Coordinates of C-alpha atoms in Angstrom, one line a residue:
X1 CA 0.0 0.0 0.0
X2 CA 2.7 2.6 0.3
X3 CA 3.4 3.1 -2.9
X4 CA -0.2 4.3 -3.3
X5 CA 0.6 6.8 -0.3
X6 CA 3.6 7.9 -1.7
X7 CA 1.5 8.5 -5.4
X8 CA -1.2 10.4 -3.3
X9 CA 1.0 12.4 -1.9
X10 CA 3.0 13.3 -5.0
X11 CA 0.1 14.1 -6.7
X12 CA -1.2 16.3 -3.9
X13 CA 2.0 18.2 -4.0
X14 CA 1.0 18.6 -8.1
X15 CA -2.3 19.2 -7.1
X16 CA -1.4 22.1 -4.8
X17 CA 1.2 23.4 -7.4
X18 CA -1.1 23.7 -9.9
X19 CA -3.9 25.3 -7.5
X20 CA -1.3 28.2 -6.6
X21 CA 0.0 28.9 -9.5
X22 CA -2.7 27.5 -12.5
X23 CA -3.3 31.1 -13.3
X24 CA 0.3 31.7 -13.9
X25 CA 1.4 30.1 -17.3
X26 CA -0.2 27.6 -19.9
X27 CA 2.5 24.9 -18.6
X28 CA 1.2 24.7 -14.8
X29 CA -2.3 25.0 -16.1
X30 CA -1.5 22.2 -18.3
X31 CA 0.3 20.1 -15.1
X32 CA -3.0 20.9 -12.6
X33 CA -5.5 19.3 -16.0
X34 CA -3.2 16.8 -16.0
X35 CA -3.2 16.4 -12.5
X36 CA -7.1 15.9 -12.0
X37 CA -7.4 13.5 -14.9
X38 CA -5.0 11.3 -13.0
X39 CA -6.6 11.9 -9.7
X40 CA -9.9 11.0 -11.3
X41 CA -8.4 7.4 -12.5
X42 CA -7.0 7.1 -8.8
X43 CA -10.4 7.9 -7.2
X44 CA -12.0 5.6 -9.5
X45 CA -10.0 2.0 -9.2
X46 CA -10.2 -0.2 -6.6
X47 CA -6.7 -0.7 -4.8
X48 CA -5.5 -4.1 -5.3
X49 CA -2.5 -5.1 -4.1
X50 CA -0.1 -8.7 -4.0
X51 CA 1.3 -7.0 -0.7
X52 CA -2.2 -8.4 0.9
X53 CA -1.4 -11.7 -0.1
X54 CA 0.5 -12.6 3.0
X55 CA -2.4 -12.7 5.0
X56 CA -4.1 -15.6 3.4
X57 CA -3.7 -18.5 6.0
X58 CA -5.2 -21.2 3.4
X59 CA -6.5 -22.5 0.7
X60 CA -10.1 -21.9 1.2
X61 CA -9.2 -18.5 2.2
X62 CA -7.4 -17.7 -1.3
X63 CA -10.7 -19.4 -2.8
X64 CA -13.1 -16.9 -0.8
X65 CA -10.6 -14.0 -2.0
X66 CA -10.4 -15.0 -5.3
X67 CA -14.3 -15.5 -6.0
X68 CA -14.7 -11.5 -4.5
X69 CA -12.1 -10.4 -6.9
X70 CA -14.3 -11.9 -9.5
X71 CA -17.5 -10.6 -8.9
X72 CA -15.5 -7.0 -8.7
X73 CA -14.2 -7.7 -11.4
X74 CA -17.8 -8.6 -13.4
X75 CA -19.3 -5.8 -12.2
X76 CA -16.3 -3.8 -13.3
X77 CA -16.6 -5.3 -17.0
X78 CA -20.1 -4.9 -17.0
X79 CA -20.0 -0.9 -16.9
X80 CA -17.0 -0.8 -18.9
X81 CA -19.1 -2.4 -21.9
X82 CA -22.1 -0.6 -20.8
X83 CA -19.5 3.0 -21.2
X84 CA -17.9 1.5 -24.8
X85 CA -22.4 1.2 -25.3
X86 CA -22.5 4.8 -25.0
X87 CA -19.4 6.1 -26.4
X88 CA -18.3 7.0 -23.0
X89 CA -14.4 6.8 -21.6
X90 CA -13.2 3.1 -20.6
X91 CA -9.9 4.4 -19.6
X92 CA -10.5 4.4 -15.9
X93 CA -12.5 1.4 -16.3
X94 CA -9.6 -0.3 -17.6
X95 CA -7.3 1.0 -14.7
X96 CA -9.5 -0.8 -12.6
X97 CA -9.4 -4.1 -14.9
X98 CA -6.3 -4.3 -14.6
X99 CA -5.6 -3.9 -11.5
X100 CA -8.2 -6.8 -10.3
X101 CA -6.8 -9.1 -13.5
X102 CA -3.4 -8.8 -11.2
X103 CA -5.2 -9.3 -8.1
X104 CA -6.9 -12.7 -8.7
X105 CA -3.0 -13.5 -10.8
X106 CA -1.5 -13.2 -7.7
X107 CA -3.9 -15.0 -5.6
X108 CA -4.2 -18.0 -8.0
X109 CA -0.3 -18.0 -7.4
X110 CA -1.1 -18.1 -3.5
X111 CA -3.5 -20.5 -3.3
X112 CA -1.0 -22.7 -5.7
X113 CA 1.9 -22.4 -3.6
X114 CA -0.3 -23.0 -0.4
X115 CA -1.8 -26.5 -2.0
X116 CA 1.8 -27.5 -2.9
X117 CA 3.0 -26.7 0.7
X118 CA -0.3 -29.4 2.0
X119 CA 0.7 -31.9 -0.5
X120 CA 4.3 -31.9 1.0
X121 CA 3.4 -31.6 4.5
X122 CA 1.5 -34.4 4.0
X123 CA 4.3 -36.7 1.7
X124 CA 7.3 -38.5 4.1
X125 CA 10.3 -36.1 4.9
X126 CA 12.9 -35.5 2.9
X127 CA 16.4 -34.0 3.4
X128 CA 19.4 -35.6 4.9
X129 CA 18.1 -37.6 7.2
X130 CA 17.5 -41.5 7.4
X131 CA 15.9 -43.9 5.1
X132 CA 13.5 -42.6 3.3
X133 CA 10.1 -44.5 1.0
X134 CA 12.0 -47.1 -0.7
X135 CA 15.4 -46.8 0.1
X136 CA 17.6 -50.1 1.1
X137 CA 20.5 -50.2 3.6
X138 CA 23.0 -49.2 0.4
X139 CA 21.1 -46.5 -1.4
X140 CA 20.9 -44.5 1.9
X141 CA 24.7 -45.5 2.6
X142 CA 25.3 -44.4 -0.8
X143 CA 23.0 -41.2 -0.9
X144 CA 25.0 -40.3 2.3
X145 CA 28.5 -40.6 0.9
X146 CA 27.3 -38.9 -2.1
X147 CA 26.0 -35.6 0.6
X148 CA 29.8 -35.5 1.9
X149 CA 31.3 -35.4 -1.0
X150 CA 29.3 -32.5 -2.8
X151 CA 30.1 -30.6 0.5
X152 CA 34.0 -31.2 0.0
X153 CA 34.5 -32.8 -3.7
X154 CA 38.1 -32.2 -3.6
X155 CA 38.1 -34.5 -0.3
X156 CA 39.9 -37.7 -2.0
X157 CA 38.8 -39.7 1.0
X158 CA 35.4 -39.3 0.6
X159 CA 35.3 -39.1 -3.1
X160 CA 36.7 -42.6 -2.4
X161 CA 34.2 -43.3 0.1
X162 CA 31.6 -42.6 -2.3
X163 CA 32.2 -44.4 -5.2
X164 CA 32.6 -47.6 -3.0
X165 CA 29.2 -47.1 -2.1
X166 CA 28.3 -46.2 -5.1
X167 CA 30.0 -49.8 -5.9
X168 CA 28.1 -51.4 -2.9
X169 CA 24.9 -50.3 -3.9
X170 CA 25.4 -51.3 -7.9
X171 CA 26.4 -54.8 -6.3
X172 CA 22.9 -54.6 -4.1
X173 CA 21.1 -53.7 -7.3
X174 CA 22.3 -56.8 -9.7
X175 CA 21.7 -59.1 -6.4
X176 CA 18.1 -58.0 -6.7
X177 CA 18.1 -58.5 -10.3
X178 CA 17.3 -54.6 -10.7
X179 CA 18.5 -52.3 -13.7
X180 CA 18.3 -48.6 -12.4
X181 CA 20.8 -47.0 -14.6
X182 CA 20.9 -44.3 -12.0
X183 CA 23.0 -46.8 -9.3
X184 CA 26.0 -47.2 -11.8
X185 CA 29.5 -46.0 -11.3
X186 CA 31.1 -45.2 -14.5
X187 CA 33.9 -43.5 -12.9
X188 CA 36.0 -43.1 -9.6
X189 CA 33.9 -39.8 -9.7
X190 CA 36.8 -37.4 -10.1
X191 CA 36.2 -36.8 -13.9
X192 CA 33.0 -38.4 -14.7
X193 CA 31.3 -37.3 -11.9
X194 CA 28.7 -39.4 -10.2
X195 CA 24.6 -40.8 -10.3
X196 CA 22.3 -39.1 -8.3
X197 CA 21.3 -41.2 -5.9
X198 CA 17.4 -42.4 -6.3
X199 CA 15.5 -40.4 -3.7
X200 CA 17.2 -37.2 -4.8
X201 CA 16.3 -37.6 -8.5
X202 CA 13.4 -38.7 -7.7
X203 CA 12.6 -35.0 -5.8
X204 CA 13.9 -33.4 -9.0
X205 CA 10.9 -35.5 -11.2
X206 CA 8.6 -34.3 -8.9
X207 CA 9.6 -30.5 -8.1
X208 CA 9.8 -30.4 -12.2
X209 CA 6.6 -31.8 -12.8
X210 CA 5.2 -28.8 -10.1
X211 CA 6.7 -26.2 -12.2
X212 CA 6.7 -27.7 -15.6
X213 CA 3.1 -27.2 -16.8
X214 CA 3.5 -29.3 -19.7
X215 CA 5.0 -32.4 -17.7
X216 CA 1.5 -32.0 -15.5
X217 CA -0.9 -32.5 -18.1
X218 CA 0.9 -34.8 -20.7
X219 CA 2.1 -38.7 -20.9
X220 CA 5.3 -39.3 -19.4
X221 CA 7.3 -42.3 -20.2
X222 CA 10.4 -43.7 -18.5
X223 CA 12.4 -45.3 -21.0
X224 CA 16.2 -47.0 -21.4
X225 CA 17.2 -46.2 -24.9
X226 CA 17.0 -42.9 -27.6
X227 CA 15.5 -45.2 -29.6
X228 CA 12.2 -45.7 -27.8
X229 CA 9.2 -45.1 -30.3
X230 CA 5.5 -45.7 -29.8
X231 CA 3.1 -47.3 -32.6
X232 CA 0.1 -45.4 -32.8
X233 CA -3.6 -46.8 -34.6
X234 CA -4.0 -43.9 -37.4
X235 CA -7.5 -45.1 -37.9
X236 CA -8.5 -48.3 -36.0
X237 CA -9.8 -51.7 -36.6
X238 CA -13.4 -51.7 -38.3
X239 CA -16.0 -53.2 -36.2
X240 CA -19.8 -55.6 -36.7
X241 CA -22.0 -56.9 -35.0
X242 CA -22.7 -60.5 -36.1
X243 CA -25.1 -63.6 -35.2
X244 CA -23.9 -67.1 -33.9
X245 CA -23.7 -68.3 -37.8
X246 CA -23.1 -65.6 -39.6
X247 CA -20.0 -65.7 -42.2
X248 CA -16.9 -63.9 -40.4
X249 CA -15.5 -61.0 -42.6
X250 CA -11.9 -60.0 -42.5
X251 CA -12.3 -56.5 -40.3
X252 CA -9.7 -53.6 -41.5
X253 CA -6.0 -54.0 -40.5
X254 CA -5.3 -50.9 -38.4
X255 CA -3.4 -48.4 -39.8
X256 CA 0.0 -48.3 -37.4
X257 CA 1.8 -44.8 -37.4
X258 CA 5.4 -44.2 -35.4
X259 CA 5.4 -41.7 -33.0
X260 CA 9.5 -41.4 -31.9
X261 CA 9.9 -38.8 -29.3
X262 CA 13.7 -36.4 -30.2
X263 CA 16.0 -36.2 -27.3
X264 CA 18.4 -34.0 -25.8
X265 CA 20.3 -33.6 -22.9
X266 CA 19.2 -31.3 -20.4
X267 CA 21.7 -30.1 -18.2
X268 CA 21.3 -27.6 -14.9
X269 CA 24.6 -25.6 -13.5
X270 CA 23.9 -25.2 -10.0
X271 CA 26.6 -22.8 -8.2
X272 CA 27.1 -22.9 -4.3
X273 CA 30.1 -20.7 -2.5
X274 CA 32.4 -23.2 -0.6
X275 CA 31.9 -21.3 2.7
X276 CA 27.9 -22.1 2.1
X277 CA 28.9 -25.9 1.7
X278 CA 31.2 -26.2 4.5
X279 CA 28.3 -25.0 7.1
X280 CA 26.7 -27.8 8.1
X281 CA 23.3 -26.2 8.4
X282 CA 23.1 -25.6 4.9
X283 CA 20.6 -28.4 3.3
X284 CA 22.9 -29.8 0.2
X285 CA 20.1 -32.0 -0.7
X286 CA 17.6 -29.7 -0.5
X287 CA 19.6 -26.6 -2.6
X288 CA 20.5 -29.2 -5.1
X289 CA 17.2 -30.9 -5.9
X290 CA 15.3 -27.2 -6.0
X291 CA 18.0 -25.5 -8.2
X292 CA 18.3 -28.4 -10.6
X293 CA 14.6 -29.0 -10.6
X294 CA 14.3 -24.9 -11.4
X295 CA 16.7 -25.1 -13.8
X296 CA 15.5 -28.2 -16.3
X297 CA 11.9 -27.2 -15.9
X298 CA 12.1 -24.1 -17.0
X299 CA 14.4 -25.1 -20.0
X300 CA 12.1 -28.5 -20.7
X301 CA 8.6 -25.5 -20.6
X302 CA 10.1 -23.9 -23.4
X303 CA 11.0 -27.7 -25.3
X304 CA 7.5 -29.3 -24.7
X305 CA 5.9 -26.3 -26.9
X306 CA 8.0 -24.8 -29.5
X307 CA 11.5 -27.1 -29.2
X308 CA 12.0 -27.7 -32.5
X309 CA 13.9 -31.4 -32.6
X310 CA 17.2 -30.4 -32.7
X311 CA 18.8 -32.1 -29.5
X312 CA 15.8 -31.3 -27.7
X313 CA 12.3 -32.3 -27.4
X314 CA 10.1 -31.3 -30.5
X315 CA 7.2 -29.0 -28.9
X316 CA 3.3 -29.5 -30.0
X317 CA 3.5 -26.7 -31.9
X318 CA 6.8 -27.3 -33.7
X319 CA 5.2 -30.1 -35.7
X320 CA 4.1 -29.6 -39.7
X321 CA 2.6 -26.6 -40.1
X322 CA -1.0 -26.5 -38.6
X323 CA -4.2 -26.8 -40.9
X324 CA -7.8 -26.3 -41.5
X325 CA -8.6 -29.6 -42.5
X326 CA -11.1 -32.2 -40.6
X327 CA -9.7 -35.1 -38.8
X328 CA -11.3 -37.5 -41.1
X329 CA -9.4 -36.4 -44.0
X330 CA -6.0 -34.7 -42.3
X331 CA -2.6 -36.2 -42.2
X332 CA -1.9 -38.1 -39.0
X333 CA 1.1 -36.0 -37.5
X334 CA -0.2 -32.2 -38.5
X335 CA -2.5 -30.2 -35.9
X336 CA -6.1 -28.6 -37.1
X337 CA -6.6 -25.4 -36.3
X338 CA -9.6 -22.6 -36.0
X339 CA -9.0 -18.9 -36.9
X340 CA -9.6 -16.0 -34.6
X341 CA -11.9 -13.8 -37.4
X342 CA -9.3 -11.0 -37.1
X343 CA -6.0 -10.3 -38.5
X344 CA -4.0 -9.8 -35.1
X345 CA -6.6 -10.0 -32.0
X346 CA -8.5 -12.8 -30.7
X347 CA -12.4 -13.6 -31.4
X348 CA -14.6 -10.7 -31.0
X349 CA -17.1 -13.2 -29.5
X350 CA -17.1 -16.6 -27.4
X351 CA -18.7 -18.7 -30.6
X352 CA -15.0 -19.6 -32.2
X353 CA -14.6 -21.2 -28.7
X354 CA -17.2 -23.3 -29.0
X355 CA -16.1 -24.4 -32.0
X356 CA -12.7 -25.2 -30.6
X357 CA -14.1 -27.1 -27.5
X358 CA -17.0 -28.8 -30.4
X359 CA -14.2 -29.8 -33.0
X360 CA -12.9 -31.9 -30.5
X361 CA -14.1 -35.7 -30.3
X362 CA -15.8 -36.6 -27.5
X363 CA -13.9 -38.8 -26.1
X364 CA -10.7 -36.7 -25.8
X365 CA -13.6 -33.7 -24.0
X366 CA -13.2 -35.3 -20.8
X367 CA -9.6 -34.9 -20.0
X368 CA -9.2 -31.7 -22.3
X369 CA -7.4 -28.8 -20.9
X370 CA -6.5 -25.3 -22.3
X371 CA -3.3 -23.9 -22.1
X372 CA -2.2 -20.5 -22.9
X373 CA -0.5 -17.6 -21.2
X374 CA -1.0 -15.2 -18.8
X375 CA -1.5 -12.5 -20.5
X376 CA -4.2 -14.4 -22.8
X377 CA -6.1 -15.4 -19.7
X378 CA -6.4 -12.1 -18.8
X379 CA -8.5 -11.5 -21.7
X380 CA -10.2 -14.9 -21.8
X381 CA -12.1 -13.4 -18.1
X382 CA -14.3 -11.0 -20.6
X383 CA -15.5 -13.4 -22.3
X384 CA -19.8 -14.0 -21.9
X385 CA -21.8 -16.9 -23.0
X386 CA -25.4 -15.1 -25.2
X387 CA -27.1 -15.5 -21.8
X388 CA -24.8 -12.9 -20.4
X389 CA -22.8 -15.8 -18.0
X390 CA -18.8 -14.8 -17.6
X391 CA -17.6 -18.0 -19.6
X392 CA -14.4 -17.8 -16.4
X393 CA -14.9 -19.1 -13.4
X394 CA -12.4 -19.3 -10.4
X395 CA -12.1 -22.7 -8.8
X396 CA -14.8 -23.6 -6.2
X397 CA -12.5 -26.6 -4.4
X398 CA -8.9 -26.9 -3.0
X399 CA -6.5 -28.7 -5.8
X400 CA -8.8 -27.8 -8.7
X401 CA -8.1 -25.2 -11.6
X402 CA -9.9 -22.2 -12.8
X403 CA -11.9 -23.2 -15.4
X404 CA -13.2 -21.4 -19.0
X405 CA -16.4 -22.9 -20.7
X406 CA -16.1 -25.7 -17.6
X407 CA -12.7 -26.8 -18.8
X408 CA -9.5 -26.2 -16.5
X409 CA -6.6 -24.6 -17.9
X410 CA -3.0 -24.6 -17.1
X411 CA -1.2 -21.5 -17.3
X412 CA 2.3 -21.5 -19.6
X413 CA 4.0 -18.6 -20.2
X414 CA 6.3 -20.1 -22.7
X415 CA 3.2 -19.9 -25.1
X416 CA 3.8 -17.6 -28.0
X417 CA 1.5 -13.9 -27.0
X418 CA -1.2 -12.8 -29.9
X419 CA -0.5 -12.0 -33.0
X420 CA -0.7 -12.2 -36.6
X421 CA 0.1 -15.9 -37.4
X422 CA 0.3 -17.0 -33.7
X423 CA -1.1 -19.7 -31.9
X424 CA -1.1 -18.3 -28.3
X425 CA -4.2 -21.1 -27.2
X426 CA -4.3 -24.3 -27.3
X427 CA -7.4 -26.8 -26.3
X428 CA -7.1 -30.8 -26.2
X429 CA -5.9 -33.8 -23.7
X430 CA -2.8 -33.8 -23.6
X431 CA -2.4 -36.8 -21.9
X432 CA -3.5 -38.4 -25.6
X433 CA -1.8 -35.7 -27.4
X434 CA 1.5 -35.3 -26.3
X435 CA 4.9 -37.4 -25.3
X436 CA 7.6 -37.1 -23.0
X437 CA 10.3 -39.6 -22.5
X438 CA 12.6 -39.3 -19.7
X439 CA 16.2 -41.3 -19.9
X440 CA 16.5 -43.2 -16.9
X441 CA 19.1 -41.9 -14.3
X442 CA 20.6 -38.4 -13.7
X443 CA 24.6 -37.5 -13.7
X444 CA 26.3 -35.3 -11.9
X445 CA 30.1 -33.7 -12.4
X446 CA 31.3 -31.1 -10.0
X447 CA 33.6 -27.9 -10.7
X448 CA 35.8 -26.0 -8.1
X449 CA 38.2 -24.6 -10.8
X450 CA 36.8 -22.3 -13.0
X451 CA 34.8 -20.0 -10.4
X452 CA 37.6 -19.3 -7.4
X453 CA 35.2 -19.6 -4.2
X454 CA 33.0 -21.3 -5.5
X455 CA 31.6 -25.0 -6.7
X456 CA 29.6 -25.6 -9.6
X457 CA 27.8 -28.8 -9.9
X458 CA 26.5 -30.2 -13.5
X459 CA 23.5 -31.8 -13.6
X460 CA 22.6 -33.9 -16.6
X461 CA 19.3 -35.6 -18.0
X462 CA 18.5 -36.9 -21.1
X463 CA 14.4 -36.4 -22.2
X464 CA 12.3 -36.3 -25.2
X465 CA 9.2 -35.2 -26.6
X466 CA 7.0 -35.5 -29.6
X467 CA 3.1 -35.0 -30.4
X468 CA 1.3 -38.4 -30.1
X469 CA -2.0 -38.0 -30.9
X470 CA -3.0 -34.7 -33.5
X471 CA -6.6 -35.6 -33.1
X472 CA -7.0 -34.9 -29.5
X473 CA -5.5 -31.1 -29.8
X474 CA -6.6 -28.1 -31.4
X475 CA -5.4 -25.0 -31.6
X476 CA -6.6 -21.4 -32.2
X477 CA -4.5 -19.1 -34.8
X478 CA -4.8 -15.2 -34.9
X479 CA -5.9 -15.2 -38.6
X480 CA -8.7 -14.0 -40.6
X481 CA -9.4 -17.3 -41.8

């Protein structure tokens, strides 16, 4: 709030300026009109502020908060269309739009970080502590030894110490006939660096699939090879009913298509200080599996939509070009898409939604999400049905999204904005539409020598990603047709 204090008062230092001295020359008249068009926006918007934020205890209270923003923010909308009705001003109206749009933004960012903080209160702890879910008498021998030596990797002793449990737990793993790539030494450590012990990569997957919005909503596989590739039924096996005698007829061979994901190797450069890694009270584990998880997420959110194959990921919308034509009749690897109606703006009305939402089988309806931007949602909020009903809606229940036309969408900033040409929305199941292959096992090399004072450790993952299924997406292109 005290920037609007300190805005108030500068403007009623302007304000008083102008009221001494408006007679006095055409420029201070000029600063006191000004000055009372400004105040007149000021009066006019509700003050909304993320500094409030803090005060929201829970999840239900973020809900409650959110669904009063809203109805501001309808009744706000309402007059502003009511004022463009009439030919009036909309410019203080849109103050006030705005302000609310980044009001409920930054409470839909509360109530998201609140769930996440329940859904890990509520999961085993983690840290560097004792066994955790899963772990045997090696792994947490080995994910110990691996701690010490990130906290003094020049230490040859227990850079030793670790690879023989790394050694140890390999041993453990081939006893019990299992094949985690993740548990193998390939080096003393010293140059190749090590694995990351299970539990830890294991909190990386899950932090990344928190911040990665694409990795929430798609099919993720874990595979053991680059060559991993999925057969997909173009059109399906032809069906009929037929009586205990009738003749048999050969059905329709399915029409197989290969889907084979592109790889590349994501790799995350977390940097601590030595002084930070020789205090015991600093959580190595923790700082590790945050900044790596950080790090490849936000370089994986980019690959899942516009990667474009190239030792990466191939995003959904870095496929053939998109088209106009019908599933029936459309090449099986190219997207369908609807136009906007204008050149460089979205739809003017809700009904090219529907046909978005309606071009979409049935069967791929129930799980579909919409995925777009911020700054898109934004707009999506002043959208109405023809019975006047704001087609938005904040969530009702803890864990659930927002939801547009009754569908939830998942916010992705890596989505391109709107323009000419654009696809900035995108409507579909994912889970059907779109692959991502993980490598098994993580790497990691550390680095005391280039960065005096400092330790960098290299992170490494090898992933992929290709479209699956182009029937179950559909996207919306800023076109006139």
């Amino acid at each position: 709030m005290k920037k609007n204090v300190l805005a108030l008062s500068i403007a009623a230092m302007i304000g008083g300026l102008g009221a001494t001295a408006a007679m006095a020359d055409p420029v201070t008249s000029k600063m006191a009109a000004d000055h009372a068009a400004f105040k007149a926006k000021l009066d006019a918007a509700v003050v909304y502020e993320k500094r409030d934020e803090p005060s929201i205890k829970s999840v239900s209270d973020a809900l409650d908060k959110i669904a009063t923003a809203f109805d501001e923010y309808k009744k706000t909308n309402d007059a502003r269309i009511e004022a463009v009705k009439s030919g009036a001003s909309t410019e203080a109206l849109d103050a006030k739009l705005a302000k609310i749009d980044a009001h409920i933004e930054g409470l839909g960012e509360v109530k998201t970080k609140l769930e996440k903080m329940e859904t890990k209160l509520a999961r085993p702890g983690a840290g560097e502590g004792g066994r955790q879910d899963g772990e045997s008498k090696e792994a947490v021998e080995y994910r110990h030894a691996f701690l010490d030596w990130m906290r003094a990797p020049g230490d040859h002793e227990r850079q030793q110490k670790a690879a023989t449990a790394a050694k140890q737990l390999e041993a453990k793993n081939r006893d019990g006939r299992e094949t985690r790539a993740t548990q193998t030494v390939t080096s003393t450590g010293s140059a190749g660096g090590f694995a990351l012990p299970e539990i830890i990569e294991r909190q990386i997957a899950r932090l990344s699939v928190d911040i990665s919005p694409i990795r929430q909503i798609a099919t993720v596989r874990t595979v053991g090879s680059p060559d991993y590739k999925e057969l997909f039924d173009v059109n399906g096996a032809t069906f009929e009913w037929l009586g205990e005698t009738d003749t048999r007829a050969q059905t329709n061979t399915p029409d197989l298509a290969e889907v084979a994901p592109t790889f590349g190797m994501a790799s995350a450069k977390p940097q601590a200080s030595e002084e930070s890694l020789d205090d015991l009270f600093f959580d190595v584990e923790s700082w590790l599996t945050m900044s790596a998880a950080e790090a490849i997420a936000q370089g994986e959110g980019v690959a899942f939509i516009s990667g474009n194959g190239t030792k990466k990921p191939t995003g959904f919308l870095a496929g053939p070009t998109p088209v106009t034509t019908a599933d029936s009749s459309r090449a099986f690897g190219t997207l369908q898409y609807i136009a906007s109606g204008q050149a460089a703006a979205l739809p003017t009305s809700a009904d090219l939604f529907y046909d978005l939402v309606y071009g979409l089988r049935a069967r791929y309806r129930n799980n579909a999400q919409w995925v777009t931007s911020k700054l898109v949602l934004a707009a999506l909020r002043k959208y109405k049905d023809t019975a006047g009903q704001y087609l938005w809606q904040p969530a009702l229940t803890a864990g659930q999204p927002a939801t547009f036309m009754g569908y939830g969408i998942t916010e992705a900033e890596d989505m391109p904005a709107v323009g000419a040409g654009a696809f900035p929305l995108a409507f579909g199941d994912f889970k059907e539409g779109y692959l991502i292959a993980d490598r098994v096992g993580m790497r990691i090399t550390r680095d005391e020598i280039t960065t005096p004072g400092f330790v960098k450790f290299y992170v490494r993952k090898r992933l992929g990603g290709k479209l699956r299924n182009t029937q179950a997406i559909k996207l919306l292109k800023i076109a006139a047709s």
